[in-house]
Amino acid sequence: MSLIKSKQIRSLDAIQVNQTDDMQFVSASDKANFSDKYTKKEVDDKLTDARGDVSKQITDITTSITNVNTKIDEDVKTINATTVDLQNQINTNNTTITNEITDINTSITKVDTKIDDDVKTINATTSDLQNQINVNNTNITKQITDINTSITNVDTKVDEDIKTINATTTDLQNQINVNNTNITKQITDINTSITNVDTKVDEDIKTINATTTDLQNQINVNNT
C-alpha cells in the first residue's frame, strides 16, 4: 500500500512541478523592461491573480491527493478483502488438493499392492504351467519315441509280411502255372476223348442204321 501511495504522490508532485514550470521567471534585464511596461498595480494584480491560480492549483492538487488516498484506501481494502478471499480459497484448494493427493496415493498404494499380488499369482501360475509343459513335453517325447519304435516295428513286420506274401505269391503262381498246364492237358485229353466218342458214336449210329435197315427189310419180307 505504501508503494502505491508513493507512486501516486510522486505523480501529483510531478503535476505540481509542471504547473510551477509554467510560471515564467524573467532575468534582471527583463525585470527592468517589465517595470517600464506595467504599473505597480498591474503587477500586483497579476501577482494576486497568479497567487490565486497557484492557491487554486494547490487546493485542486490537495483535493486530488485526498481523493487518490481515499481511492487507494478503498482499493487497499478491496485488495485486502480479495486477498483474504483468495488466501481462503487457496487454503481450501490446498486442503482439497492435499486430500485428493492422499486419496490418489492411497489408490496407487492399493493398485501397487494389487499388482504385486497379481504378479505373484501370475508367477505362480506361470511356474505351474511351465512345470506342466515340461511334464507334457517329456510325455510327448516318450510317446513320440514309442510311436517311432512302433512304426519301425510295423515297417519291419510289413517288410517281413511282404516277403512272405511275395514268396507265397510266387508259389501260388507256380502252382497256378502247373495247374494251368495240367488243366490244358486234361482239356486236350477230354477233347480227344470227345472226338473219339463222337467218331465211335457216328460209327455206332451207322451200324445201328444199317442194322435197322436190314431189320426193316426183313420185316417187310416177312410181312410179304
CSV table of C-alpha atoms in Angstrom, one decimal:
chain,number,residue,atom,x,y,z
A,1,MET,CA,0.0,0.0,0.0
A,2,SER,CA,2.8,2.4,0.8
A,3,LEU,CA,4.3,1.7,-2.6
A,4,ILE,CA,1.1,2.6,-4.3
A,5,LYS,CA,0.7,5.8,-2.3
A,6,SER,CA,4.3,6.7,-3.0
A,7,LYS,CA,3.7,6.4,-6.7
A,8,GLN,CA,0.5,8.4,-6.6
A,9,ILE,CA,2.2,11.2,-4.6
A,10,ARG,CA,5.1,11.3,-6.9
A,11,SER,CA,2.7,11.6,-9.8
A,12,LEU,CA,0.9,14.5,-8.2
A,13,ASP,CA,4.2,16.2,-7.3
A,14,ALA,CA,5.1,15.9,-11.0
A,15,ILE,CA,1.9,17.7,-11.9
A,16,GLN,CA,2.7,20.5,-9.4
A,17,VAL,CA,6.2,20.9,-10.8
A,18,ASN,CA,4.8,21.2,-14.3
A,19,GLN,CA,2.4,23.8,-13.2
A,20,THR,CA,5.2,25.7,-11.5
A,21,ASP,CA,7.3,25.5,-14.6
A,22,ASP,CA,4.5,27.2,-16.5
A,23,MET,CA,5.2,30.4,-14.4
A,24,GLN,CA,7.8,32.0,-16.5
A,25,PHE,CA,10.6,33.6,-14.4
A,26,VAL,CA,12.4,36.5,-16.0
A,27,SER,CA,16.0,37.8,-15.8
A,28,ALA,CA,17.2,41.1,-14.2
A,29,SER,CA,17.3,42.8,-17.6
A,30,ASP,CA,13.8,41.6,-18.3
A,31,LYS,CA,12.6,42.9,-14.9
A,32,ALA,CA,13.8,46.4,-15.9
A,33,ASN,CA,11.8,46.2,-19.1
A,34,PHE,CA,8.9,44.7,-17.2
A,35,SER,CA,8.8,47.7,-14.8
A,36,ASP,CA,8.7,50.1,-17.8
A,37,LYS,CA,5.7,48.2,-19.3
A,38,TYR,CA,3.5,47.7,-16.3
A,39,THR,CA,2.4,49.8,-13.3
A,40,LYS,CA,2.8,48.6,-9.8
A,41,LYS,CA,-0.9,48.0,-9.5
A,42,GLU,CA,-0.9,46.0,-12.7
A,43,VAL,CA,2.0,43.9,-11.4
A,44,ASP,CA,0.2,43.5,-8.0
A,45,ASP,CA,-3.0,42.5,-9.8
A,46,LYS,CA,-1.1,40.0,-11.9
A,47,LEU,CA,0.7,38.6,-8.8
A,48,THR,CA,-2.6,38.4,-7.0
A,49,ASP,CA,-4.1,36.6,-9.9
A,50,ALA,CA,-1.1,34.3,-10.1
A,51,ARG,CA,-1.3,33.6,-6.3
A,52,GLY,CA,-5.0,32.9,-6.7
A,53,ASP,CA,-4.2,30.5,-9.6
A,54,VAL,CA,-1.4,28.8,-7.6
A,55,SER,CA,-3.7,28.6,-4.5
A,56,LYS,CA,-6.4,27.0,-6.6
A,57,GLN,CA,-3.9,24.6,-8.1
A,58,ILE,CA,-2.6,23.7,-4.7
A,59,THR,CA,-6.2,23.2,-3.5
A,60,ASP,CA,-7.0,21.1,-6.5
A,61,ILE,CA,-3.8,19.1,-6.0
A,62,THR,CA,-4.6,18.6,-2.3
A,63,THR,CA,-8.2,17.5,-3.2
A,64,SER,CA,-6.8,15.2,-5.8
A,65,ILE,CA,-4.3,13.8,-3.3
A,66,THR,CA,-7.1,13.3,-0.8
A,67,ASN,CA,-9.3,11.6,-3.5
A,68,VAL,CA,-6.4,9.5,-4.5
A,69,ASN,CA,-5.7,8.5,-0.9
A,70,THR,CA,-9.4,7.7,-0.4
A,71,LYS,CA,-9.4,5.7,-3.6
A,72,ILE,CA,-6.2,4.0,-2.6
A,73,ASP,CA,-7.6,3.1,0.9
A,74,GLU,CA,-10.8,1.7,-0.8
A,75,ASP,CA,-8.6,-0.2,-3.3
A,76,VAL,CA,-6.4,-1.5,-0.5
A,77,LYS,CA,-9.5,-2.6,1.5
A,78,THR,CA,-10.8,-4.3,-1.6
A,79,ILE,CA,-7.4,-5.8,-2.4
A,80,ASN,CA,-7.1,-6.9,1.2
A,81,ALA,CA,-10.6,-8.5,1.2
A,82,THR,CA,-9.9,-10.1,-2.1
A,83,THR,CA,-6.5,-11.3,-0.8
A,84,VAL,CA,-8.2,-12.8,2.2
A,85,ASP,CA,-10.8,-14.5,0.0
A,86,LEU,CA,-8.0,-15.7,-2.3
A,87,GLN,CA,-6.0,-16.9,0.6
A,88,ASN,CA,-9.0,-18.7,2.0
A,89,GLN,CA,-9.7,-20.2,-1.5
A,90,ILE,CA,-6.0,-21.1,-1.8
A,91,ASN,CA,-6.2,-22.8,1.7
A,92,THR,CA,-9.4,-24.6,0.7
A,93,ASN,CA,-7.8,-25.6,-2.6
A,94,ASN,CA,-4.6,-26.8,-0.8
A,95,THR,CA,-6.7,-28.8,1.6
A,96,THR,CA,-8.8,-30.3,-1.2
A,97,ILE,CA,-5.7,-31.0,-3.3
A,98,THR,CA,-3.9,-32.5,-0.3
A,99,ASN,CA,-6.9,-34.8,0.4
A,100,GLU,CA,-7.1,-35.7,-3.3
A,101,ILE,CA,-3.3,-36.4,-3.4
A,102,THR,CA,-3.7,-38.5,-0.3
A,103,ASP,CA,-6.6,-40.4,-1.9
A,104,ILE,CA,-4.6,-40.8,-5.1
A,105,ASN,CA,-1.6,-42.1,-3.2
A,106,THR,CA,-3.8,-44.4,-1.2
A,107,SER,CA,-5.3,-45.7,-4.5
A,108,ILE,CA,-1.9,-46.0,-6.0
A,109,THR,CA,-0.7,-48.0,-3.0
A,110,LYS,CA,-3.8,-50.3,-3.3
A,111,VAL,CA,-3.1,-50.7,-7.0
A,112,ASP,CA,0.6,-51.4,-6.4
A,113,THR,CA,-0.4,-54.0,-3.8
A,114,LYS,CA,-3.0,-55.5,-6.2
A,115,ILE,CA,-0.4,-55.5,-8.9
A,116,ASP,CA,2.1,-57.2,-6.6
A,117,ASP,CA,-0.5,-59.8,-5.7
A,118,ASP,CA,-1.4,-60.4,-9.3
A,119,VAL,CA,2.2,-60.7,-10.3
A,120,LYS,CA,2.8,-63.2,-7.6
A,121,THR,CA,-0.3,-65.2,-8.7
A,122,ILE,CA,0.8,-64.9,-12.4
A,123,ASN,CA,4.3,-66.0,-11.5
A,124,ALA,CA,3.0,-69.0,-9.5
A,125,THR,CA,0.6,-69.9,-12.3
A,126,THR,CA,3.4,-69.4,-14.9
A,127,SER,CA,5.6,-71.7,-12.8
A,128,ASP,CA,2.9,-74.4,-12.6
A,129,LEU,CA,2.2,-74.0,-16.4
A,130,GLN,CA,5.9,-74.4,-17.1
A,131,ASN,CA,6.1,-77.5,-15.0
A,132,GLN,CA,3.1,-78.9,-16.7
A,133,ILE,CA,4.6,-78.0,-20.1
A,134,ASN,CA,7.8,-79.8,-19.1
A,135,VAL,CA,5.9,-82.9,-18.0
A,136,ASN,CA,3.8,-82.8,-21.2
A,137,ASN,CA,7.0,-82.4,-23.3
A,138,THR,CA,8.5,-85.4,-21.5
A,139,ASN,CA,5.4,-87.4,-22.0
A,140,ILE,CA,5.1,-86.3,-25.7
A,141,THR,CA,8.8,-87.1,-26.3
A,142,LYS,CA,8.3,-90.6,-24.8
A,143,GLN,CA,5.1,-91.1,-26.8
A,144,ILE,CA,6.8,-90.0,-30.0
A,145,THR,CA,9.7,-92.3,-29.2
A,146,ASP,CA,7.2,-95.2,-28.6
A,147,ILE,CA,5.3,-94.3,-31.8
A,148,ASN,CA,8.6,-94.2,-33.8
A,149,THR,CA,9.5,-97.6,-32.3
A,150,SER,CA,6.1,-99.0,-33.2
A,151,ILE,CA,6.4,-97.6,-36.7
A,152,THR,CA,9.8,-99.2,-37.0
A,153,ASN,CA,8.4,-102.5,-35.8
A,154,VAL,CA,5.5,-102.2,-38.1
A,155,ASP,CA,7.8,-101.4,-41.0
A,156,THR,CA,9.9,-104.4,-40.2
A,157,LYS,CA,6.8,-106.6,-39.8
A,158,VAL,CA,5.4,-105.2,-43.1
A,159,ASP,CA,8.7,-105.9,-44.8
A,160,GLU,CA,8.6,-109.5,-43.5
A,161,ASP,CA,4.9,-109.9,-44.4
A,162,ILE,CA,5.6,-108.6,-47.9
A,163,LYS,CA,8.5,-111.0,-48.3
A,164,THR,CA,6.2,-113.8,-47.1
A,165,ILE,CA,3.4,-112.7,-49.4
A,166,ASN,CA,5.8,-112.4,-52.3
A,167,ALA,CA,7.1,-115.9,-51.7
A,168,THR,CA,3.6,-117.2,-51.3
A,169,THR,CA,2.5,-115.4,-54.4
A,170,THR,CA,5.4,-116.9,-56.3
A,171,ASP,CA,4.5,-120.4,-55.1
A,172,LEU,CA,0.9,-119.7,-56.0
A,173,GLN,CA,1.8,-118.5,-59.4
A,174,ASN,CA,4.0,-121.6,-59.9
A,175,GLN,CA,1.1,-123.8,-58.7
A,176,ILE,CA,-1.3,-121.9,-61.0
A,177,ASN,CA,1.1,-122.4,-63.9
A,178,VAL,CA,1.3,-126.1,-63.1
A,179,ASN,CA,-2.4,-126.3,-62.7
A,180,ASN,CA,-2.9,-124.4,-66.0
A,181,THR,CA,-0.6,-126.8,-67.7
A,182,ASN,CA,-2.4,-129.8,-66.2
A,183,ILE,CA,-5.8,-128.3,-67.0
A,184,THR,CA,-4.7,-127.6,-70.6
A,185,LYS,CA,-3.5,-131.2,-70.9
A,186,GLN,CA,-6.7,-132.5,-69.3
A,187,ILE,CA,-8.9,-130.4,-71.6
A,188,THR,CA,-6.9,-131.7,-74.6
A,189,ASP,CA,-7.4,-135.2,-73.4
A,190,ILE,CA,-11.1,-134.6,-72.9
A,191,ASN,CA,-11.4,-133.0,-76.3
A,192,THR,CA,-9.6,-136.0,-77.8
A,193,SER,CA,-11.9,-138.4,-75.8
A,194,ILE,CA,-14.9,-136.4,-77.0
A,195,THR,CA,-13.6,-136.7,-80.6
A,196,ASN,CA,-13.1,-140.4,-80.2
A,197,VAL,CA,-16.5,-140.7,-78.6
A,198,ASP,CA,-18.1,-138.7,-81.5
A,199,THR,CA,-16.3,-140.9,-84.0
A,200,LYS,CA,-17.5,-144.0,-82.2
A,201,VAL,CA,-21.0,-142.7,-81.9
A,202,ASP,CA,-21.0,-141.9,-85.6
A,203,GLU,CA,-19.8,-145.4,-86.4
A,204,ASP,CA,-22.4,-146.9,-83.9
A,205,ILE,CA,-25.1,-144.8,-85.5
A,206,LYS,CA,-24.1,-146.0,-88.9
A,207,THR,CA,-24.1,-149.6,-87.7
A,208,ILE,CA,-27.5,-149.1,-86.0
A,209,ASN,CA,-28.9,-147.5,-89.1
A,210,ALA,CA,-27.6,-150.4,-91.2
A,211,THR,CA,-29.0,-152.9,-88.8
A,212,THR,CA,-32.3,-151.0,-88.7
A,213,THR,CA,-32.4,-151.0,-92.5
A,214,ASP,CA,-31.7,-154.8,-92.5
A,215,LEU,CA,-34.3,-155.4,-89.9
A,216,GLN,CA,-36.9,-153.3,-91.7
A,217,ASN,CA,-36.1,-155.2,-94.9
A,218,GLN,CA,-36.5,-158.4,-93.1
A,219,ILE,CA,-39.8,-157.3,-91.6
A,220,ASN,CA,-41.0,-156.3,-95.0
A,221,VAL,CA,-40.0,-159.6,-96.4
A,222,ASN,CA,-41.7,-161.4,-93.5
A,223,ASN,CA,-44.8,-159.3,-93.9
A,224,THR,CA,-44.9,-160.2,-97.6
